[in-house]
Every structure is written in C-alpha cells, then in structure tokens.
Short mmCIF file of C-alpha atoms and ligand atoms in Angstrom, two decimals:
data_model
loop_
_atom_site.label_atom_id
_atom_site.label_comp_id
_atom_site.label_asym_id
_atom_site.label_seq_id
_atom_site.Cartn_x
_atom_site.Cartn_y
_atom_site.Cartn_z
CA MET P 1 -3.28 -22.52 -11.59
CA THR P 2 -4.23 -18.84 -12.15
CA TRP P 3 -2.97 -16.25 -9.68
CA LEU P 4 -6.49 -15.81 -8.31
CA GLU P 5 -6.75 -19.54 -7.59
CA GLU P 6 -3.36 -19.46 -5.90
CA LEU P 7 -4.40 -16.50 -3.73
CA ARG P 8 -7.57 -18.34 -2.69
CA GLU P 9 -5.46 -21.29 -1.68
CA ILE P 10 -3.14 -19.07 0.41
CA LEU P 11 -5.84 -16.98 2.12
CA GLY P 12 -9.12 -18.84 1.79
CA GLU P 13 -12.02 -17.86 -0.50
CA ASP P 14 -13.44 -15.19 1.83
CA GLN P 15 -10.20 -13.14 2.04
CA VAL P 16 -9.84 -12.73 -1.75
CA LEU P 17 -12.50 -10.37 -3.06
CA THR P 18 -13.35 -9.36 -6.62
CA GLY P 19 -16.82 -7.83 -6.21
CA SER P 20 -17.35 -4.44 -7.80
CA SER P 21 -18.06 -2.53 -4.57
CA VAL P 22 -14.84 -3.66 -2.90
CA LEU P 23 -12.85 -2.98 -6.08
CA ASP P 24 -14.38 0.52 -6.25
CA GLN P 25 -13.59 1.15 -2.61
CA HIS P 26 -9.91 0.40 -3.34
CA SER P 27 -9.80 2.33 -6.62
CA HIS P 28 -9.33 5.82 -5.22
CA ASP P 29 -7.92 7.72 -2.28
CA PHE P 30 -8.84 11.13 -0.86
CA SER P 31 -7.80 13.08 -3.95
CA TYR P 32 -8.85 14.23 -7.40
CA HIS P 33 -6.72 11.60 -9.17
CA THR P 34 -8.56 9.37 -11.64
CA ALA P 35 -9.78 6.18 -9.98
CA HIS P 36 -8.75 2.77 -11.30
CA ARG P 37 -9.82 -0.59 -9.92
CA PRO P 38 -7.49 -3.35 -8.82
CA ASP P 39 -8.27 -6.84 -10.14
CA ALA P 40 -8.59 -8.30 -6.64
CA VAL P 41 -8.40 -7.17 -3.02
CA VAL P 42 -6.85 -9.51 -0.45
CA TYR P 43 -6.84 -9.40 3.36
CA PRO P 44 -3.81 -11.20 4.83
CA ALA P 45 -3.71 -12.08 8.54
CA ASN P 46 0.06 -12.36 9.01
CA THR P 47 3.51 -11.79 7.53
CA GLN P 48 3.78 -15.27 6.13
CA GLN P 49 0.63 -14.78 4.07
CA VAL P 50 1.90 -11.42 2.80
CA SER P 51 5.11 -13.12 1.71
CA ARG P 52 3.22 -15.85 -0.14
CA ILE P 53 0.94 -13.29 -1.86
CA VAL P 54 4.00 -11.40 -3.10
CA GLN P 55 5.67 -14.60 -4.33
CA CYS P 56 2.50 -15.48 -6.22
CA ALA P 57 2.29 -11.96 -7.73
CA GLN P 58 5.96 -12.14 -8.70
CA SER P 59 5.65 -15.47 -10.48
CA HIS P 60 2.64 -14.19 -12.48
CA ARG P 61 4.10 -10.65 -12.89
CA VAL P 62 1.05 -8.98 -11.32
CA PRO P 63 1.38 -5.56 -9.59
CA VAL P 64 0.90 -5.42 -5.79
CA ILE P 65 -0.46 -2.32 -4.05
CA ALA P 66 -0.43 -1.95 -0.25
CA PHE P 67 -3.56 -0.31 1.21
CA GLY P 68 -3.93 1.14 4.72
CA GLN P 69 -7.01 3.36 5.11
CA GLY P 70 -6.93 5.00 1.66
CA THR P 71 -6.67 8.54 3.08
CA GLY P 72 -3.60 9.51 1.02
CA VAL P 73 -3.89 12.64 -1.09
CA GLU P 74 -1.59 11.95 -4.05
CA GLY P 75 -3.17 8.90 -5.66
CA HIS P 76 -0.77 6.60 -3.81
CA ILE P 77 -3.02 3.55 -3.67
CA ILE P 78 -4.57 3.84 -7.13
CA PRO P 79 -3.71 0.66 -9.06
CA ALA P 80 -3.24 2.47 -12.38
CA ALA P 81 -2.26 -0.82 -14.07
CA GLY P 82 -4.62 -3.05 -12.05
CA GLY P 83 -3.23 -5.85 -9.91
CA ILE P 84 -3.64 -7.12 -6.36
CA THR P 85 -4.43 -4.66 -3.58
CA ILE P 86 -3.28 -5.91 -0.18
CA ASP P 87 -5.56 -4.38 2.43
CA PHE P 88 -3.89 -4.50 5.86
CA THR P 89 -7.08 -3.98 7.89
CA ASN P 90 -6.86 -7.45 9.47
CA MET P 91 -3.23 -6.97 10.54
CA ASP P 92 -4.02 -4.43 13.25
CA ARG P 93 -2.67 -6.03 16.43
CA ILE P 94 -0.58 -4.31 19.07
CA ILE P 95 2.22 -6.82 19.55
CA ALA P 96 3.76 -5.20 22.64
CA ILE P 97 3.57 -2.01 24.67
CA ARG P 98 6.84 -1.46 26.57
CA PRO P 99 6.21 1.64 28.72
CA GLU P 100 9.59 1.50 30.42
CA ASP P 101 11.31 1.67 27.01
CA PHE P 102 8.87 4.20 25.47
CA VAL P 103 8.41 1.74 22.64
CA VAL P 104 5.44 0.00 21.05
CA GLN P 105 5.40 -2.78 18.45
CA VAL P 106 2.42 -2.87 16.11
CA GLU P 107 1.10 -4.43 12.95
CA PRO P 108 0.63 -1.94 10.10
CA GLY P 109 -3.17 -1.98 9.93
CA ILE P 110 -3.76 -0.36 13.32
CA THR P 111 -5.02 3.22 13.08
CA ARG P 112 -3.53 6.10 15.02
CA ARG P 113 -6.67 6.61 17.10
CA ALA P 114 -6.83 2.93 18.08
CA LEU P 115 -3.16 3.04 19.05
CA ASN P 116 -3.63 6.15 21.18
CA LYS P 117 -6.65 4.61 22.89
CA ALA P 118 -4.51 1.64 23.91
CA LEU P 119 -1.58 3.84 25.02
CA GLY P 120 -3.68 6.21 27.16
CA PRO P 121 -3.90 3.98 30.28
CA TYR P 122 -0.07 3.85 30.36
CA GLY P 123 0.14 7.67 30.36
CA LEU P 124 1.68 7.46 26.87
CA PHE P 125 0.74 8.72 23.42
CA PHE P 126 1.86 8.54 19.79
CA PRO P 127 2.20 12.06 18.39
CA VAL P 128 1.97 11.85 14.58
CA ASP P 129 -1.53 12.98 13.66
CA PRO P 130 -2.53 13.42 10.03
CA GLY P 131 -6.08 14.77 10.19
CA ALA P 132 -7.54 11.45 9.03
CA ASP P 133 -7.61 8.28 11.16
CA ALA P 134 -4.88 6.76 9.00
CA SER P 135 -3.17 3.39 9.50
CA LEU P 136 0.32 3.30 10.98
CA GLY P 137 1.50 1.33 7.91
CA GLY P 138 0.21 4.03 5.55
CA MET P 139 1.62 6.75 7.78
CA ALA P 140 5.06 5.12 7.82
CA ALA P 141 4.92 4.52 4.06
CA THR P 142 4.20 8.21 3.39
CA ASN P 143 6.39 9.63 6.18
CA ALA P 144 3.26 11.38 7.43
CA ALA P 145 3.46 14.34 9.79
CA GLY P 146 0.59 16.58 10.93
CA THR P 147 0.17 19.11 13.70
CA GLU P 148 2.52 17.66 16.34
CA ALA P 149 5.48 17.07 14.02
CA LEU P 150 6.69 20.50 15.10
CA ARG P 151 7.71 19.13 18.47
CA TYR P 152 8.12 15.38 17.86
CA GLY P 153 9.06 15.07 14.19
CA ALA P 154 7.39 13.12 11.38
CA MET P 155 7.09 9.31 11.03
CA ARG P 156 10.75 8.93 10.07
CA GLN P 157 11.69 10.18 13.55
CA GLN P 158 9.33 7.69 15.24
CA VAL P 159 10.02 4.39 13.47
CA LEU P 160 12.91 2.69 15.25
CA GLY P 161 12.68 -0.59 13.39
CA LEU P 162 10.42 -2.53 11.07
CA GLU P 163 9.70 -5.79 9.33
CA ALA P 164 9.15 -5.73 5.57
CA VAL P 165 8.30 -8.25 2.88
CA LEU P 166 10.45 -7.61 -0.18
CA ALA P 167 9.39 -7.96 -3.80
CA ASP P 168 10.70 -11.53 -3.97
CA GLY P 169 8.83 -12.54 -0.81
CA ARG P 170 11.84 -12.42 1.54
CA VAL P 171 11.06 -11.12 5.03
CA VAL P 172 13.62 -8.68 6.46
CA ARG P 173 13.86 -6.95 9.82
CA VAL P 174 15.74 -3.64 9.91
CA GLY P 175 16.52 -1.16 12.69
CA GLY P 176 15.76 -2.13 16.27
CA ALA P 177 14.16 -0.84 19.45
CA THR P 178 16.82 1.57 20.70
CA MET P 179 16.53 5.36 20.58
CA LYS P 180 19.92 5.55 18.87
CA SER P 181 21.88 3.38 16.46
CA SER P 182 24.77 4.11 14.15
CA ALA P 183 24.95 0.56 12.87
CA GLY P 184 25.29 0.66 9.11
CA TYR P 185 23.03 2.19 6.48
CA GLN P 186 19.73 3.49 7.85
CA LEU P 187 17.52 0.99 6.05
CA THR P 188 14.58 1.82 8.32
CA SER P 189 14.59 5.36 6.95
CA LEU P 190 14.72 4.00 3.41
CA PHE P 191 11.51 2.01 3.88
CA VAL P 192 9.77 4.86 5.72
CA GLY P 193 8.41 7.16 3.01
CA SER P 194 8.85 4.56 0.25
CA GLU P 195 5.07 4.49 -0.46
CA GLY P 196 4.84 0.72 -0.82
CA THR P 197 7.34 0.74 -3.70
CA LEU P 198 10.27 -1.03 -2.00
CA GLY P 199 8.60 -3.46 0.40
CA LEU P 200 5.42 -4.16 2.32
CA LEU P 201 5.60 -3.16 5.97
CA THR P 202 4.31 -5.93 8.22
CA GLU P 203 5.49 -4.73 11.63
CA LEU P 204 6.63 -1.40 13.10
CA THR P 205 8.56 -0.56 16.27
CA LEU P 206 7.64 2.98 17.25
CA LYS P 207 8.69 5.58 19.79
CA VAL P 208 5.96 6.75 22.15
CA TYR P 209 5.92 9.65 24.62
CA GLY P 210 4.68 10.52 28.09
CA ILE P 211 1.58 12.74 28.19
CA SER P 212 2.46 16.17 29.62
CA ALA P 213 0.73 17.14 32.85
CA LEU P 214 -0.42 20.48 31.45
CA THR P 215 -1.49 21.59 28.00
CA VAL P 216 -2.78 24.96 26.91
CA ALA P 217 -4.04 26.04 23.49
CA ALA P 218 -3.90 29.64 22.27
CA ARG P 219 -5.35 31.52 19.34
CA SER P 220 -4.66 34.88 17.74
CA VAL P 221 -6.08 36.56 14.63
CA PHE P 222 -4.26 38.66 12.01
CA ASP P 223 -5.00 40.97 9.09
CA SER P 224 -3.25 38.68 6.60
CA VAL P 225 -1.68 35.24 6.26
CA GLU P 226 1.68 36.96 5.85
CA ASP P 227 1.35 38.68 9.26
CA ALA P 228 0.35 35.35 10.80
CA GLY P 229 3.38 33.71 9.17
CA ARG P 230 5.67 36.44 10.53
CA ALA P 231 4.29 35.86 14.03
CA ALA P 232 4.76 32.09 13.67
CA THR P 233 8.42 32.37 12.67
CA GLY P 234 9.00 34.96 15.42
CA MET P 235 7.56 32.62 18.06
CA MET P 236 9.69 29.72 16.86
CA MET P 237 12.78 31.92 17.26
CA GLN P 238 11.89 32.50 20.92
CA GLY P 239 12.38 28.78 21.63
CA ALA P 240 9.03 28.52 23.44
CA ALA P 241 7.67 25.01 24.15
CA VAL P 242 5.20 25.20 21.26
CA SER P 243 3.99 21.76 20.28
CA ARG P 244 1.55 22.87 17.57
CA MET P 245 1.49 25.98 15.40
CA GLU P 246 -1.26 25.91 12.78
CA LEU P 247 -2.46 28.55 10.34
CA MET P 248 -5.97 28.78 8.94
CA ASP P 249 -6.85 31.59 6.55
CA GLU P 250 -10.20 33.37 6.35
CA GLN P 251 -11.60 30.87 3.85
CA SER P 252 -10.68 27.89 6.06
CA ILE P 253 -12.20 29.53 9.13
CA ALA P 254 -15.40 30.42 7.27
CA ALA P 255 -15.72 26.80 6.07
CA VAL P 256 -15.21 25.40 9.58
CA ASN P 257 -17.70 27.84 11.08
CA ARG P 258 -20.25 26.92 8.42
CA VAL P 259 -19.96 23.16 8.82
CA GLU P 260 -19.01 22.71 12.48
CA GLY P 261 -21.21 25.49 13.86
CA THR P 262 -18.24 27.25 15.48
CA SER P 263 -18.00 31.03 15.62
CA PHE P 264 -14.30 31.79 15.20
CA PRO P 265 -13.61 35.33 13.89
CA VAL P 266 -13.30 35.06 10.10
CA ARG P 267 -9.69 36.22 9.89
CA ALA P 268 -6.29 34.63 9.31
CA THR P 269 -5.75 32.74 12.57
CA LEU P 270 -2.89 30.99 14.34
CA PHE P 271 -3.84 28.07 16.57
CA MET P 272 -1.08 27.07 18.96
CA GLU P 273 -0.54 24.55 21.69
CA PHE P 274 1.99 24.51 24.52
CA ALA P 275 2.65 21.47 26.69
CA GLY P 276 4.77 20.94 29.80
CA ASN P 277 4.72 20.01 33.46
CA HIS P 278 5.04 23.46 35.06
CA ARG P 279 2.30 26.06 34.91
CA SER P 280 4.70 28.94 35.51
CA ALA P 281 6.87 27.92 32.52
CA LEU P 282 3.81 27.63 30.30
CA LEU P 283 2.53 31.03 31.43
CA GLU P 284 5.92 32.51 30.56
CA ASP P 285 5.84 30.91 27.09
CA LEU P 286 2.31 32.15 26.55
CA ALA P 287 3.28 35.70 27.51
CA THR P 288 6.34 35.68 25.25
CA CYS P 289 4.39 34.34 22.28
CA ARG P 290 1.56 36.77 22.84
CA ASP P 291 4.06 39.66 22.69
CA VAL P 292 5.54 38.30 19.46
CA ALA P 293 2.07 37.82 17.95
CA GLU P 294 1.09 41.39 18.85
CA GLU P 295 4.29 42.76 17.32
CA SER P 296 3.06 41.24 14.02
CA GLY P 297 -0.40 42.73 14.44
CA GLY P 298 -1.95 39.78 16.30
CA GLN P 299 -5.25 40.54 18.05
CA GLU P 300 -7.85 38.78 20.20
CA TRP P 301 -5.30 36.48 21.89
CA THR P 302 -7.12 33.78 23.84
CA ALA P 303 -5.71 30.88 25.87
CA GLU P 304 -7.68 27.69 26.54
CA TRP P 305 -6.74 25.36 29.44
CA ASP P 306 -9.96 23.35 29.55
CA ALA P 307 -9.44 19.95 27.86
CA ASP P 308 -12.88 19.74 26.22
CA ARG P 309 -12.67 23.22 24.74
CA ARG P 310 -9.10 22.55 23.60
CA ASN P 311 -10.16 19.33 21.92
CA ALA P 312 -13.03 21.16 20.21
CA LEU P 313 -10.53 23.65 18.83
CA TRP P 314 -8.25 20.93 17.41
CA HIS P 315 -11.24 19.02 16.09
CA ALA P 316 -12.14 22.14 14.10
CA ARG P 317 -8.58 22.37 12.76
CA HIS P 318 -8.55 18.71 11.74
CA ARG P 319 -11.89 19.04 9.98
CA ALA P 320 -10.74 22.05 7.91
CA ALA P 321 -9.92 20.20 4.66
CA LEU P 322 -13.22 18.28 4.74
CA ASP P 323 -15.21 21.40 5.59
CA ILE P 324 -13.63 23.36 2.74
CA LEU P 325 -14.80 20.66 0.32
CA ALA P 326 -18.27 20.57 1.81
CA ALA P 327 -18.83 24.04 0.29
CA SER P 328 -19.36 22.55 -3.18
CA ALA P 329 -20.92 19.12 -3.40
CA GLY P 330 -19.20 16.50 -5.54
CA THR P 331 -15.79 18.14 -5.52
CA HIS P 332 -12.56 16.34 -4.72
CA PRO P 333 -9.53 17.85 -3.03
CA PHE P 334 -6.50 19.08 -4.92
CA THR P 335 -4.01 19.86 -2.16
CA THR P 336 -0.62 21.49 -2.51
CA ASP P 337 2.02 20.59 0.09
CA THR P 338 5.04 22.86 -0.21
CA ALA P 339 7.49 23.53 2.62
CA VAL P 340 10.03 26.36 2.78
CA PRO P 341 12.77 27.40 5.19
CA LEU P 342 11.12 29.26 8.08
CA SER P 343 12.52 32.68 7.15
CA ALA P 344 10.79 32.42 3.76
CA LEU P 345 7.42 31.43 5.22
CA PRO P 346 5.59 34.79 5.56
CA ALA P 347 6.24 35.77 1.93
CA ALA P 348 5.43 32.22 0.77
CA LEU P 349 2.02 32.41 2.42
CA ARG P 350 1.33 35.72 0.70
CA HIS P 351 2.49 34.19 -2.58
CA ALA P 352 0.07 31.26 -2.09
CA ARG P 353 -2.88 33.58 -1.58
CA ASP P 354 -1.81 35.86 -4.50
CA THR P 355 -1.46 32.81 -6.76
CA LEU P 356 -5.07 31.81 -6.10
CA THR P 357 -6.17 35.35 -6.95
CA ARG P 358 -4.00 35.45 -10.09
CA TYR P 359 -5.53 32.22 -11.45
CA GLY P 360 -9.03 33.11 -10.28
CA VAL P 361 -9.28 29.86 -8.29
CA GLN P 362 -11.26 29.36 -5.07
CA GLY P 363 -9.06 27.83 -2.39
CA ALA P 364 -8.01 27.97 1.23
CA VAL P 365 -4.49 28.42 2.60
CA LEU P 366 -3.64 26.55 5.78
CA GLY P 367 -0.76 24.61 7.19
CA HIS P 368 1.61 23.44 9.84
CA VAL P 369 3.44 26.73 9.70
CA GLY P 370 5.73 26.16 12.68
CA ASP P 371 7.78 23.91 10.43
CA GLY P 372 7.33 25.90 7.24
CA ASN P 373 4.77 23.51 5.66
CA TYR P 374 1.66 25.04 4.10
CA HIS P 375 -1.17 23.81 1.88
CA ILE P 376 -3.65 25.25 -0.57
CA VAL P 377 -6.82 23.17 -0.58
CA MET P 378 -8.93 23.49 -3.74
CA GLY P 379 -12.19 21.61 -4.24
CA ILE P 380 -12.36 20.60 -7.90
CA ASP P 381 -14.47 18.46 -10.20
CA PRO P 382 -11.97 15.94 -11.64
CA ASN P 383 -14.15 15.66 -14.77
CA ASN P 384 -13.85 19.36 -15.50
CA PRO P 385 -10.60 19.74 -17.52
CA GLU P 386 -10.50 23.51 -17.01
CA GLN P 387 -10.70 23.21 -13.21
CA VAL P 388 -8.04 20.49 -13.19
CA ALA P 389 -5.74 22.58 -15.41
CA GLN P 390 -6.18 25.67 -13.20
CA ALA P 391 -5.46 23.74 -10.00
CA ARG P 392 -2.40 22.19 -11.64
CA ALA P 393 -1.21 25.66 -12.64
CA VAL P 394 -1.60 26.88 -9.04
CA ASN P 395 0.29 23.82 -7.76
CA GLU P 396 3.10 24.32 -10.26
CA ALA P 397 3.40 28.02 -9.37
CA VAL P 398 3.68 27.40 -5.62
CA ILE P 399 6.13 24.53 -6.11
CA HIS P 400 8.40 26.66 -8.29
CA TYR P 401 8.18 29.47 -5.76
CA ALA P 402 9.07 27.07 -2.92
CA TRP P 403 12.05 25.76 -4.89
CA GLU P 404 13.30 29.32 -5.42
CA GLN P 405 13.31 29.69 -1.62
CA GLY P 406 15.20 26.42 -1.12
CA GLY P 407 12.00 24.51 -0.31
CA THR P 408 10.38 21.24 -1.38
CA CYS P 409 7.33 20.15 -3.40
CA THR P 410 6.06 18.00 -0.52
CA GLY P 411 6.46 18.47 3.21
CA GLU P 412 4.37 15.47 4.30
CA HIS P 413 1.90 14.10 1.74
CA GLY P 414 4.51 12.37 -0.40
CA ILE P 415 4.92 11.83 -4.13
CA GLY P 416 2.36 9.14 -5.05
CA MET P 417 1.32 9.54 -8.68
CA GLY P 418 0.75 13.29 -8.39
CA LYS P 419 4.28 14.57 -7.94
CA THR P 420 6.63 12.14 -9.73
CA ARG P 421 7.54 14.82 -12.26
CA PHE P 422 8.32 17.31 -9.53
CA LEU P 423 10.42 14.82 -7.58
CA ARG P 424 12.65 14.30 -10.59
CA GLU P 425 13.05 18.05 -11.06
CA GLU P 426 13.64 18.70 -7.37
CA LYS P 427 16.27 16.01 -6.94
CA GLY P 428 18.07 16.57 -10.26
CA GLU P 429 21.02 14.21 -10.89
CA SER P 430 20.55 12.42 -7.59
CA SER P 431 17.10 11.22 -8.68
CA GLN P 432 18.95 8.52 -10.66
CA LEU P 433 19.67 6.88 -7.31
CA TYR P 434 15.94 6.29 -6.87
CA TRP P 435 15.93 4.04 -9.96
CA THR P 436 19.10 2.30 -8.75
CA ILE P 437 17.41 1.48 -5.44
CA LYS P 438 14.09 0.53 -7.07
CA ASP P 439 15.80 -1.73 -9.63
CA ALA P 440 17.81 -3.43 -6.88
CA LEU P 441 14.86 -4.13 -4.58
CA ASP P 442 12.04 -4.54 -7.11
CA PRO P 443 13.60 -5.33 -10.50
CA ASN P 444 10.24 -6.04 -12.18
CA HIS P 445 8.63 -2.86 -10.75
CA LEU P 446 5.66 -4.77 -9.36
CA LEU P 447 5.41 -3.01 -5.99
CA ASN P 448 3.06 -0.03 -6.44
CA PRO P 449 4.36 0.62 -9.96
CA GLY P 450 4.60 4.21 -11.15
CA LYS P 451 4.50 5.71 -7.66
CA THR P 452 7.44 7.73 -6.25
CA VAL P 453 9.75 6.53 -9.02
CA PRO P 454 8.05 7.24 -12.35
CA MET P 455 8.00 4.51 -14.97
CA ARG P 456 10.93 4.92 -17.35
CA ASP P 457 10.18 7.17 -20.37
C1 FAD T 501 -8.68 15.14 6.03
C2 FAD T 501 -7.28 14.69 5.80
C3 FAD T 501 -6.24 15.36 6.43
C4 FAD T 501 -4.92 14.94 6.24
N1 FAD T 501 -3.93 15.61 6.90
C5 FAD T 501 -2.66 15.16 6.79
C6 FAD T 501 -1.63 15.77 7.54
O1 FAD T 501 -1.85 16.72 8.27
N2 FAD T 501 -0.38 15.27 7.42
C7 FAD T 501 -0.09 14.20 6.61
O2 FAD T 501 1.07 13.76 6.57
N3 FAD T 501 -1.05 13.61 5.87
C8 FAD T 501 -2.31 14.05 5.94
N4 FAD T 501 -3.30 13.44 5.22
C9 FAD T 501 -2.96 12.37 4.26
C10 FAD T 501 -3.04 10.93 4.78
O3 FAD T 501 -3.85 10.81 5.92
C11 FAD T 501 -1.64 10.38 5.05
O4 FAD T 501 -0.90 10.33 3.85
C12 FAD T 501 -1.64 8.98 5.69
O5 FAD T 501 -0.33 8.68 6.04
C13 FAD T 501 -2.16 7.87 4.78
O6 FAD T 501 -2.40 6.71 5.58
P1 FAD T 501 -3.40 5.56 5.08
O7 FAD T 501 -3.43 4.50 6.11
O8 FAD T 501 -4.70 6.12 4.67
O9 FAD T 501 -2.57 5.04 3.82
P2 FAD T 501 -3.09 4.76 2.34
O10 FAD T 501 -3.66 5.99 1.74
O11 FAD T 501 -3.91 3.54 2.34
O12 FAD T 501 -1.68 4.45 1.65
C14 FAD T 501 -0.72 5.46 1.52
C15 FAD T 501 0.57 4.86 0.94
O13 FAD T 501 1.11 3.96 1.88
C16 FAD T 501 1.31 2.67 1.30
N5 FAD T 501 1.07 1.67 2.34
C17 FAD T 501 -0.02 1.53 3.13
N6 FAD T 501 0.17 0.49 3.99
C18 FAD T 501 1.39 -0.01 3.71
C19 FAD T 501 2.16 -1.10 4.23
N7 FAD T 501 1.71 -1.86 5.22
N8 FAD T 501 3.37 -1.36 3.68
C20 FAD T 501 3.86 -0.59 2.68
N9 FAD T 501 3.19 0.44 2.16
C21 FAD T 501 1.97 0.73 2.67
C22 FAD T 501 0.32 2.62 0.15
O14 FAD T 501 0.71 1.70 -0.86
C23 FAD T 501 0.38 4.05 -0.34
O15 FAD T 501 1.48 4.24 -1.17
C24 FAD T 501 -4.64 13.84 5.38
C25 FAD T 501 -5.69 13.16 4.76
C26 FAD T 501 -6.99 13.57 4.96
C27 FAD T 501 -8.09 12.80 4.29
#
C-alpha cells in the first residue's frame, strides 16, 4: 500500500486532500519565504489518528508538518521537502474549563479568539495575543507572545501540561495542571517553542486569568522612537501595573491612519494599558507614568476608560503589520524580531531606524517595548532579489546589534526556516544540544525537517 492509500484508510477519503488549491493554501505562511507545496494535507479528528498518521509517515520516511492557522512569520509551516501537512483545524474542542483552578484544557486547533469567547462568561481570559487569530497549538509551538506578555508572560509561562505524539507515534503526557511543579526535567517547556520538530501537540493544559474590573488605555507621542523607548523603560522601572506597552513609529501610525481611517498624530507613539480593581491605584499609576513620559519629551497624553474606544485603539495596534503592507500591493512581510535588555532599548530603537535609513529601505519600527522586543516590518517583493538582499542586510545588522547588547535574534516569532543560521551563532557551543535532542526524539528528522535545527551541513 502507498502512504496515501494508508492515510485514506486511517482518516477516510474526505480528510486526505491533494487538490492544488488546498496544497497551495498550505504552502506558505505570512512571510516572504518561498512557498513549497506539501504532497498531501490531512485533517485528523483525534490523537489516535495523529499517532497513526505519524506511524505511517515514519514507515514510508515521509516528512510531517504540523499546521495551525499558517500565520507564522518565519516560514515555519513551509514543507520545503514536501510531505504530509497535518492541519489541526478539526481538533478544536475545549475539553474542560475549570474556573476554580484557573485552568483550561484544549485541543490544539482552537484559536485564541474562540477560546476567549468561551472563557468570557466565566469572567476569565487567556492573555497571549499575537495580532493574528492564531491556533493555540501554533502559539505553543512558537512560544508566541504579543502585547500582554509584558504582564502575563509568553506561551511558555501559560502551558502547564500537554499531550504530544512523538516521531514514532508514541503518545506522551508531560507536565500537569498545577501552577507549580519541580518534578524532574521541564519537558513541557521543551515541547513549547519546538516548532513541530520534536512532537505534535494534541492537547494543552493552560493557565487562564480573571478579568480585571477596571482597564484604562493611555497614549503619548514623542519626537523620536528613542525618546519613546526611554519613556517605556522609565515607566517599567516605576513598577506601575502596566499590562501593555507598545511602540508604533511614524510610519506605522501613518499606515494605520490610512487604512483604518483613524486620525492618530503621525509621531512616534506609546500605547499603554493598565488594569486593576481599584480606580485610585490606576489613577496613581497613570499619573506616575505620565510624569515619566513627559520627562522624556512625551506630549498629548490621553487616557481612555471607555471599552469601545479602548478596543478600537488596540484593534489599530493589531492591524499595524497588515496596514504597513497594504501600502504596496503584492508585497510580503519581512519582519525582524530582536529583543534586548531593557536598558539597551532606547538606543536599539534608534539603531533600527538608522539602519533602515542607511540601507535606503522603507520600513516601520514597532514593538512590545515594555519587554525589550521590537520589530522592523518591511514589505518586500520576494521575487525581487535586490529587495530581499536589502531586507536581509537590515535584519542581519539589527541582529548583530542586539547580540552586542546581550540580546536575541527572536523575542517571539521563533526560528522557523528564516533564522536557523542565527540560532546557531547565538547559541554557540550549546547549539550542539539541539541536535542531540532532535536526534533522540526524531532520529530520521521527519518532523518539520530543517526548521529550528538546520539540516546537517
Ligand atoms: C498580523 C500578524 C501579527 C502577529 N503578531 C505576533 C505577535 O505579536 N507575537 C507573536 O508571537 N507572533 C505574532 N505573529 C506570528 C504568529 O501569529 C504566531 O507565530 C502564531 O503563534 C502562529 O500560530 P498559527 O496557529 O498560525 O501556527 P502556524 O503558523 O500554523 O504554525 C507555526 C508553527 O507551529 C507548528 N505547529 C502548529 N500546530 C502545531 C501542533 N499542534 N503541534 C506541533 N506543532 C504545531 C507548525 O509546525 C509551525 O512550526 C503575528 C502574525 C501576524 C500575521
């Protein structure tokens, strides 16, 4: 029997697709990386089916690529060597909501918006919010973060336990449902951020949080991204209850105004959010942060308590990357993702802007600056070698700068196929351990081959 025939036997004809439109849809993510089709796309309904798919792939030596919503930005889901893409869309159940434990158990295909919709009636929410409506499986596999990671942490801080199908089809459960555990190696943390290269996540146990009674958003504009960065680090040092601290430069603001019809002043801007249960405490935090902002040249401070207007503000922030691209039709995003220690942030932001000027590249600087993570978003034509080379040069320059400050090449987007070279350089000798782990768990390198751990030279 061929592997396709075996898959049809496991899943049924209608859950094994090989038509060109579905293959195209699974050939690219939200990035400039060159698309490549898988040979088949399959839609399992449960863990047992995932295990049987992997066993089939293993016996025929066919690569297996996990697919959530395809919103990754480093070519993570591109099957560069073909193979079977496992799309987790049909595994999107909420298995249990346990409000008294602040825990939820889900299948990996559920998206963050669907999860939050289900949590709302319990007065709970899940805080990790990459701009896109990503799947929880994809978010766990990339250790995603977003605007609220400042207060709650990234995915690694939220996943208490998980179920994974290993490369030989074994099903393992690691971690648990407690807020703390010192029992043995932290295998949960190993699978989180492993980009589908060590196992396929089939269930997640996640921390959830109570919704604060009061939330207020604030905004302040600055003469430069460096001034805004200085204000951001200053506010963090005050220990205020800031839950979001986002920077958008002039170019990002102009793009959002153009596409969303907003009228924000076209200046480097900090968007902040404060959440708590006591108005007086929030007012105090607002006053402290306003003072700090003004010491760094902040102007036009505004605070927004109304929920609809606050949501409109965060909608604008989340749309920024898409709106920047909308400026030139047909372009794809090349996004840098460096993070530096907080004290190095203001100069790093200036360096990012200067780098764009030096290379003569159009781009916007924005980021989750409260935790030192900033991006340059460049809209490029992947078929234009000069544009690709220039964007790569910008990326390389900001990564080297971040390293000089003790930073990292990726704060939240992950390695995928775009940063394997940088991972090796960043981790030095210890990068050998990545191969040791990969060889132990996936000796034939069939799980998302070439991602995170580069193929051997
Ligand atoms: C407009 C926009 C804004 C964004 N902003 C942010 C941001 O602020 N912060 C941030 O962190 N990211 C951001 N991203 C990137 C992206 O949303 C995240 O990387 C997200 O985690 C990807 O989830 P996904 O479901 O789309 O996964 P996919 O892109 O489908 O997959 C990503 C990786 O996860 C693996 N994977 C998926 N499901 C599983 C599974 N069940 N088991 C094992 N591996 C699996 C895949 O093989 C792949 O390696 C943004 C993207 C867009 C388009």
